[in-house]
Amino acid sequence: MIVSTVDEPVHGAVGLDTAATAAWTCLVRRGMLHSECEAVEHWVLPRGAVLAATPRHGVEEALLVLEGELRLTTETGDRAVRAGQLALVPHGRTARLAADRTEVRLITVRVLAASVADRLPPRVPELVPR
């Protein structure tokens, strides 16, 4: 189950390589959980939609496909990522994510690269047991 504070998904070409319109809902943004977490987003990509991950994003990404089949293209080749599978895109890598055959529903989790997160101050718990 996906829980969101918005009634309707935001529609637009955010992060898309093509003119296709995708339904996008931001579930979590930085500051809501831990500072290392950039965002957790729910995407519904129509057939033909393409998302791009580039080094300039400065994050590592985990892509969990909920429904459909996503084609992941990297410098090492193509791979199908099916419902229930998780793909990881490390920091500094380029990836093309295409919904070629069917509509694809997925969750993306974007986190700061370890080289950045390691420089953050240590987290101090707000509640300390006495």
Tab-separated table of C-alpha atoms in Angstrom:
chain	number	residue	atom	x	y	z
A	1	MET	CA	0.000	0.000	0.000
A	2	ILE	CA	1.238	3.489	-0.837
A	3	VAL	CA	0.377	6.249	1.571
A	4	SER	CA	0.525	9.830	0.363
A	5	THR	CA	-0.688	13.197	1.582
A	6	VAL	CA	-1.824	14.287	-1.882
A	7	ASP	CA	-5.269	13.434	-3.222
A	8	GLU	CA	-4.160	13.190	-6.846
A	9	PRO	CA	-0.738	12.455	-8.327
A	10	VAL	CA	1.162	15.353	-9.832
A	11	HIS	CA	1.227	14.978	-13.601
A	12	GLY	CA	4.095	16.218	-15.690
A	13	ALA	CA	7.261	15.411	-17.543
A	14	VAL	CA	9.461	15.675	-14.455
A	15	GLY	CA	12.663	13.755	-15.162
A	16	LEU	CA	11.330	12.311	-18.413
A	17	ASP	CA	13.382	12.114	-21.611
A	18	THR	CA	10.259	12.019	-23.755
A	19	ALA	CA	7.156	14.149	-24.061
A	20	ALA	CA	5.088	11.387	-22.434
A	21	THR	CA	3.194	12.369	-19.307
A	22	ALA	CA	3.809	10.331	-16.159
A	23	ALA	CA	1.916	10.336	-12.904
A	24	TRP	CA	4.360	11.159	-10.123
A	25	THR	CA	3.801	11.358	-6.372
A	26	CYS	CA	6.491	12.393	-3.917
A	27	LEU	CA	6.140	10.279	-0.785
A	28	VAL	CA	9.142	11.615	1.171
A	29	ARG	CA	11.595	14.495	0.676
A	30	ARG	CA	14.899	15.220	2.398
A	31	GLY	CA	14.374	16.433	5.943
A	32	MET	CA	11.311	14.243	6.496
A	33	LEU	CA	13.382	11.178	7.420
A	34	HIS	CA	17.162	11.239	7.464
A	35	SER	CA	19.332	13.797	5.727
A	36	GLU	CA	20.906	11.042	3.589
A	37	CYS	CA	17.527	10.313	1.962
A	38	GLU	CA	16.923	12.691	-0.936
A	39	ALA	CA	13.480	11.422	-1.953
A	40	VAL	CA	11.110	8.485	-2.160
A	41	GLU	CA	8.788	8.750	-5.160
A	42	HIS	CA	6.012	6.723	-6.749
A	43	TRP	CA	5.916	6.760	-10.564
A	44	VAL	CA	3.375	5.515	-13.082
A	45	LEU	CA	5.102	5.512	-16.464
A	46	PRO	CA	2.890	5.048	-19.508
A	47	ARG	CA	4.108	2.841	-22.318
A	48	GLY	CA	6.867	4.721	-24.168
A	49	ALA	CA	7.930	6.910	-21.225
A	50	VAL	CA	11.624	7.175	-20.388
A	51	LEU	CA	13.303	8.341	-17.168
A	52	ALA	CA	16.990	9.234	-17.066
A	53	ALA	CA	19.458	8.926	-14.200
A	54	THR	CA	22.573	11.026	-14.700
A	55	PRO	CA	25.718	11.714	-12.640
A	56	ARG	CA	24.649	15.347	-12.245
A	57	HIS	CA	21.786	14.175	-10.003
A	58	GLY	CA	24.476	13.438	-7.367
A	59	VAL	CA	22.543	10.537	-5.829
A	60	GLU	CA	22.379	6.766	-5.777
A	61	GLU	CA	19.045	5.266	-6.753
A	62	ALA	CA	17.107	2.131	-5.884
A	63	LEU	CA	14.298	1.324	-8.321
A	64	LEU	CA	11.616	-1.103	-7.166
A	65	VAL	CA	9.273	-2.171	-9.965
A	66	LEU	CA	5.769	-2.775	-8.601
A	67	GLU	CA	3.966	-3.567	-11.875
A	68	GLY	CA	5.073	-4.027	-15.466
A	69	GLU	CA	8.536	-4.354	-16.939
A	70	LEU	CA	11.163	-1.631	-17.077
A	71	ARG	CA	14.098	-1.721	-19.505
A	72	LEU	CA	17.249	-0.491	-17.752
A	73	THR	CA	20.018	0.602	-20.110
A	74	THR	CA	23.484	1.403	-18.756
A	75	GLU	CA	26.949	1.579	-20.250
A	76	THR	CA	27.218	-2.192	-19.661
A	77	GLY	CA	24.049	-3.070	-21.611
A	78	ASP	CA	20.293	-3.618	-21.293
A	79	ARG	CA	18.458	-5.509	-18.589
A	80	ALA	CA	14.756	-6.145	-17.964
A	81	VAL	CA	13.564	-5.280	-14.448
A	82	ARG	CA	10.222	-6.937	-13.731
A	83	ALA	CA	7.593	-6.516	-11.026
A	84	GLY	CA	9.069	-7.437	-7.658
A	85	GLN	CA	12.655	-6.789	-8.747
A	86	LEU	CA	14.991	-4.055	-7.515
A	87	ALA	CA	17.676	-2.300	-9.552
A	88	LEU	CA	20.438	-0.159	-8.069
A	89	VAL	CA	22.014	2.764	-9.948
A	90	PRO	CA	25.238	3.805	-8.197
A	91	HIS	CA	26.342	7.425	-7.908
A	92	GLY	CA	28.130	8.695	-11.006
A	93	ARG	CA	26.424	6.295	-13.419
A	94	THR	CA	24.124	7.060	-16.311
A	95	ALA	CA	20.994	4.954	-16.778
A	96	ARG	CA	17.978	5.070	-19.071
A	97	LEU	CA	14.744	3.605	-17.692
A	98	ALA	CA	12.147	2.840	-20.348
A	99	ALA	CA	8.581	1.555	-20.140
A	100	ASP	CA	8.751	-0.079	-23.565
A	101	ARG	CA	6.061	-2.757	-23.475
A	102	THR	CA	3.517	-1.803	-20.826
A	103	GLU	CA	2.707	0.817	-18.256
A	104	VAL	CA	5.171	0.565	-15.355
A	105	ARG	CA	4.551	1.409	-11.710
A	106	LEU	CA	7.669	1.830	-9.590
A	107	ILE	CA	9.083	3.329	-6.416
A	108	THR	CA	12.361	5.245	-6.591
A	109	VAL	CA	14.498	5.845	-3.514
A	110	ARG	CA	17.239	8.433	-3.991
A	111	VAL	CA	19.960	8.775	-1.370
A	112	LEU	CA	23.087	10.884	-1.134
A	113	ALA	CA	26.270	9.213	-2.303
A	114	ALA	CA	28.436	7.715	0.461
A	115	SER	CA	31.160	10.274	-0.315
A	116	VAL	CA	28.686	13.008	0.661
A	117	ALA	CA	26.871	11.207	3.497
A	118	ASP	CA	30.181	10.356	5.195
A	119	ARG	CA	30.885	14.081	5.598
A	120	LEU	CA	27.592	14.801	7.373
A	121	PRO	CA	27.756	15.381	11.127
A	122	PRO	CA	26.885	12.359	13.279
A	123	ARG	CA	23.191	11.992	13.975
A	124	VAL	CA	22.251	12.497	17.610
A	125	PRO	CA	19.022	10.790	18.693
A	126	GLU	CA	16.344	13.191	19.860
A	127	LEU	CA	15.067	10.778	22.478
A	128	VAL	CA	17.728	9.454	24.821
A	129	PRO	CA	16.694	6.765	27.301
A	130	ARG	CA	17.502	7.632	30.911
